[in-house]
């Protein structure tokens, strides 16, 4: 199947700093990518839809100024958590569609811990 | 509201057993449905994709069925192995290539040797 690569797989940062997470589709182009957040023992919740060449669409309750999304190319979307706080600690995971059959492929996820 | 429910939340079985995981969804106008596997602290691995026009898909020891009219899908795992231990997630796509997936909370499977 298609491969989506996410980096880093884990990161620890100090409160108040910013963290950038990258999501790449390695062997296909993705005009749309999705960013999810997963709390312990919970399912994935969609944060935003990342559209190549245009602004991201954020779900209700997600602060667009805090979670900056950039989709500058057909194979790369980035999520930047700005001014991180301990409550932002979570598992962040991206996905991209393989358009020909609308199958979703996910990155490995990023475990963010803010101390 | 479009919701996806998975039952049971957790399941423990001895090695070799056949088992069924259940997924139900409130809105039957789906585009497709995917089953994923998630290992602790890891991303999601796509297991099976069923398009709305299909009734089942098979891959190895896995078989997934879809009944849109009743809003249900099942994942059947034959001859379970300890390596099958993971959380299995059901996700429904309502919007095609422009839509996102709506996930159930998953079934945590433990296969005892």
Short mmCIF file of C-alpha atoms in Angstrom, two decimals:
data_model
loop_
_atom_site.label_atom_id
_atom_site.label_comp_id
_atom_site.label_asym_id
_atom_site.label_seq_id
_atom_site.Cartn_x
_atom_site.Cartn_y
_atom_site.Cartn_z
CA UNK A 1 0.00 0.00 0.00
CA UNK A 2 0.87 3.66 -0.06
CA UNK A 3 3.24 5.07 2.53
CA UNK A 4 2.75 8.11 4.70
CA UNK A 5 5.74 9.13 6.76
CA UNK A 6 5.46 11.31 9.83
CA UNK A 7 8.34 12.92 11.67
CA UNK A 8 9.32 13.09 14.46
CA UNK A 9 7.85 10.01 16.11
CA UNK A 10 8.21 11.60 19.52
CA UNK A 11 9.22 14.97 20.88
CA UNK A 12 9.58 16.54 24.31
CA UNK A 13 9.51 20.30 24.50
CA UNK A 14 9.38 23.01 27.11
CA UNK A 15 6.20 24.91 27.78
CA UNK A 16 5.98 28.01 25.61
CA UNK A 17 8.03 26.69 22.72
CA UNK A 18 6.80 25.63 19.28
CA UNK A 19 7.00 22.21 17.70
CA UNK A 20 6.72 21.31 14.01
CA UNK A 21 5.48 17.92 12.84
CA UNK A 22 5.91 16.81 9.24
CA UNK A 23 3.69 14.50 7.24
CA UNK A 24 4.86 13.24 3.87
CA UNK A 25 3.24 11.02 1.28
CA UNK A 26 6.21 9.07 -0.04
CA UNK A 27 4.95 7.40 -3.18
CA UNK A 28 1.84 9.32 -4.14
CA UNK A 29 0.57 12.87 -4.30
CA UNK A 30 -1.97 14.07 -1.79
CA UNK A 31 -3.91 17.25 -2.36
CA UNK A 32 -5.65 16.69 0.94
CA UNK A 33 -4.20 15.51 4.21
CA UNK A 34 -5.86 15.23 7.60
CA UNK A 35 -4.51 15.85 11.08
CA UNK A 36 -5.91 13.93 14.03
CA UNK A 37 -5.32 13.99 17.74
CA UNK A 38 -5.66 11.01 20.03
CA UNK A 39 -5.85 11.12 23.80
CA UNK A 40 -5.08 8.02 25.87
CA UNK A 41 -7.69 5.31 25.48
CA UNK A 42 -9.69 7.53 23.15
CA UNK A 43 -10.32 7.35 19.46
CA UNK A 44 -8.92 9.69 16.85
CA UNK A 45 -10.49 13.11 16.61
CA UNK A 46 -10.10 15.17 13.48
CA UNK A 47 -8.37 18.49 14.08
CA UNK A 48 -8.12 19.93 10.60
CA UNK A 49 -8.10 19.23 6.90
CA UNK A 50 -4.98 20.36 5.12
CA UNK A 51 -5.42 21.47 1.50
CA UNK A 52 -2.48 21.91 -0.84
CA UNK A 53 -2.08 25.51 -1.87
CA UNK A 54 -4.88 26.86 0.29
CA UNK A 55 -5.85 27.43 3.90
CA UNK A 56 -6.58 24.54 6.17
CA UNK A 57 -10.08 23.85 7.40
CA UNK A 58 -10.28 23.50 11.17
CA UNK A 59 -12.81 21.54 13.18
CA UNK A 60 -14.92 23.32 15.74
CA UNK A 61 -13.01 23.97 18.92
CA UNK A 62 -9.55 23.71 17.37
CA UNK A 63 -7.56 26.95 17.63
CA UNK A 64 -6.19 27.79 14.21
CA UNK A 65 -3.66 30.23 15.65
CA UNK A 66 -2.30 27.56 17.94
CA UNK A 67 -2.19 24.69 15.47
CA UNK A 68 -0.69 26.10 12.29
CA UNK A 69 -1.02 23.93 9.22
CA UNK A 70 0.89 24.42 6.01
CA UNK A 71 0.45 22.24 2.92
CA UNK A 72 3.03 23.71 0.58
CA UNK A 73 3.41 20.79 -1.80
CA UNK A 74 1.52 17.73 -2.97
CA UNK A 75 3.59 15.49 -0.72
CA UNK A 76 4.12 17.51 2.45
CA UNK A 77 1.91 18.94 5.16
CA UNK A 78 3.19 20.36 8.43
CA UNK A 79 1.51 20.95 11.75
CA UNK A 80 3.12 23.47 14.09
CA UNK A 81 1.98 23.54 17.69
CA UNK A 82 2.74 27.09 18.80
CA UNK A 83 3.36 28.17 22.38
CA UNK A 84 2.85 24.62 23.56
CA UNK A 85 1.39 23.92 26.98
CA UNK A 86 1.22 20.67 28.95
CA UNK A 87 -2.42 20.21 27.93
CA UNK A 88 -1.25 20.00 24.31
CA UNK A 89 0.56 16.78 25.18
CA UNK A 90 -1.03 14.12 23.02
CA UNK A 91 -0.55 11.76 20.10
CA UNK A 92 -0.83 13.55 16.77
CA UNK A 93 -1.31 11.58 13.58
CA UNK A 94 -1.75 12.53 9.95
CA UNK A 95 -3.39 10.76 7.06
CA UNK A 96 -3.62 11.10 3.30
CA UNK A 97 -5.97 9.65 0.73
CA UNK A 98 -5.01 7.38 -2.08
CA UNK A 99 -7.50 9.02 -4.41
CA UNK A 100 -8.00 6.15 -6.85
CA UNK A 101 -9.90 4.10 -4.28
CA UNK A 102 -10.30 6.64 -1.50
CA UNK A 103 -8.27 4.54 0.92
CA UNK A 104 -6.75 6.37 3.86
CA UNK A 105 -3.15 5.80 4.91
CA UNK A 106 -1.75 7.04 8.17
CA UNK A 107 1.60 8.20 9.40
CA UNK A 108 3.32 6.63 12.36
CA UNK A 109 2.11 9.33 14.69
CA UNK A 110 3.97 11.80 16.88
CA UNK A 111 3.92 11.60 20.65
CA UNK A 112 4.22 15.17 21.94
CA UNK A 113 5.05 15.76 25.58
CA UNK A 114 5.16 19.33 26.84
CA UNK A 115 6.95 19.81 30.16
CA UNK B 1 -25.04 13.12 14.11
CA UNK B 2 -22.78 10.58 12.43
CA UNK B 3 -21.42 8.19 15.02
CA UNK B 4 -19.45 4.97 14.91
CA UNK B 5 -19.67 2.46 17.75
CA UNK B 6 -17.50 -0.57 18.33
CA UNK B 7 -18.36 -3.51 20.52
CA UNK B 8 -16.79 -4.96 22.57
CA UNK B 9 -14.37 -2.37 23.90
CA UNK B 10 -11.97 -5.12 24.89
CA UNK B 11 -11.66 -8.79 24.13
CA UNK B 12 -9.34 -11.48 25.44
CA UNK B 13 -9.18 -14.86 23.75
CA UNK B 14 -6.88 -17.88 23.75
CA UNK B 15 -4.68 -18.45 20.75
CA UNK B 16 -6.36 -20.28 17.87
CA UNK B 17 -9.87 -18.97 18.42
CA UNK B 18 -11.91 -17.40 15.68
CA UNK B 19 -13.39 -14.06 16.70
CA UNK B 20 -15.67 -11.30 15.51
CA UNK B 21 -15.37 -7.58 16.12
CA UNK B 22 -18.42 -5.42 15.60
CA UNK B 23 -18.85 -1.91 14.23
CA UNK B 24 -22.11 0.02 13.85
CA UNK B 25 -22.75 3.41 12.30
CA UNK B 26 -25.75 5.70 12.57
CA UNK B 27 -25.87 7.07 9.02
CA UNK B 28 -26.04 4.41 6.33
CA UNK B 29 -25.12 6.78 3.47
CA UNK B 30 -21.46 5.84 3.63
CA UNK B 31 -18.85 6.19 0.92
CA UNK B 32 -16.68 3.40 2.27
CA UNK B 33 -15.53 1.80 5.52
CA UNK B 34 -12.04 0.88 6.64
CA UNK B 35 -10.70 -1.37 9.36
CA UNK B 36 -7.39 -0.43 10.93
CA UNK B 37 -5.02 -1.94 13.40
CA UNK B 38 -3.18 0.21 15.93
CA UNK B 39 -0.35 -1.07 18.10
CA UNK B 40 0.39 0.83 21.34
CA UNK B 41 2.00 4.19 20.64
CA UNK B 42 2.00 3.57 16.92
CA UNK B 43 0.16 4.78 13.86
CA UNK B 44 -2.65 3.03 12.05
CA UNK B 45 -2.23 0.18 9.61
CA UNK B 46 -4.98 -0.23 7.05
CA UNK B 47 -6.34 -3.79 7.09
CA UNK B 48 -9.34 -3.79 4.82
CA UNK B 49 -11.28 -1.24 2.80
CA UNK B 50 -14.88 -1.92 1.82
CA UNK B 51 -16.55 0.33 -0.72
CA UNK B 52 -20.23 1.10 -0.25
CA UNK B 53 -21.15 -1.17 -3.16
CA UNK B 54 -19.32 -4.16 -1.68
CA UNK B 55 -20.49 -6.68 0.89
CA UNK B 56 -17.17 -8.08 2.05
CA UNK B 57 -13.44 -8.03 1.65
CA UNK B 58 -10.89 -10.67 2.58
CA UNK B 59 -7.19 -10.53 3.28
CA UNK B 60 -5.50 -13.62 4.64
CA UNK B 61 -7.11 -14.55 7.95
CA UNK B 62 -9.21 -11.40 7.98
CA UNK B 63 -12.66 -10.99 6.54
CA UNK B 64 -14.72 -7.83 6.80
CA UNK B 65 -18.39 -7.61 5.94
CA UNK B 66 -20.62 -4.61 5.34
CA UNK B 67 -24.38 -4.31 5.69
CA UNK B 68 -25.29 -0.73 4.94
CA UNK B 69 -29.01 -1.18 5.48
CA UNK B 70 -28.48 -2.22 9.08
CA UNK B 71 -25.53 0.10 9.61
CA UNK B 72 -23.12 -2.66 10.55
CA UNK B 73 -19.74 -4.07 9.70
CA UNK B 74 -17.92 -7.00 11.22
CA UNK B 75 -14.27 -7.97 11.20
CA UNK B 76 -13.71 -11.71 11.42
CA UNK B 77 -10.29 -12.96 12.46
CA UNK B 78 -9.65 -16.64 11.93
CA UNK B 79 -7.24 -18.74 13.96
CA UNK B 80 -6.11 -15.85 16.13
CA UNK B 81 -2.43 -15.50 17.06
CA UNK B 82 -0.66 -13.57 19.84
CA UNK B 83 0.67 -11.24 17.14
CA UNK B 84 -2.91 -10.18 16.43
CA UNK B 85 -3.02 -8.43 19.81
CA UNK B 86 -3.69 -4.75 19.11
CA UNK B 87 -6.51 -2.23 19.01
CA UNK B 88 -8.77 -2.55 16.00
CA UNK B 89 -10.45 0.59 14.74
CA UNK B 90 -13.41 0.90 12.42
CA UNK B 91 -13.68 4.13 10.43
CA UNK B 92 -16.43 5.36 8.15
CA UNK B 93 -15.96 7.74 5.23
CA UNK B 94 -18.99 9.80 4.32
CA UNK B 95 -17.41 12.33 2.03
CA UNK B 96 -15.29 10.42 -0.47
CA UNK B 97 -11.93 11.94 -1.29
CA UNK B 98 -12.99 15.24 0.20
CA UNK B 99 -14.23 13.81 3.44
CA UNK B 100 -12.63 12.70 6.65
CA UNK B 101 -12.97 9.44 8.52
CA UNK B 102 -15.17 9.06 11.56
CA UNK B 103 -13.69 6.57 13.97
CA UNK B 104 -15.09 4.24 16.55
CA UNK B 105 -13.28 3.99 19.89
CA UNK B 106 -11.81 0.66 18.95
CA UNK B 107 -11.71 -2.88 20.29
CA UNK B 108 -8.61 -3.80 22.24
CA UNK B 109 -7.80 -7.42 21.43
CA UNK B 110 -5.54 -9.61 23.48
CA UNK B 111 -4.69 -13.09 22.22
CA UNK B 112 -3.17 -15.27 24.92
CA UNK B 113 -0.63 -17.93 23.94
#
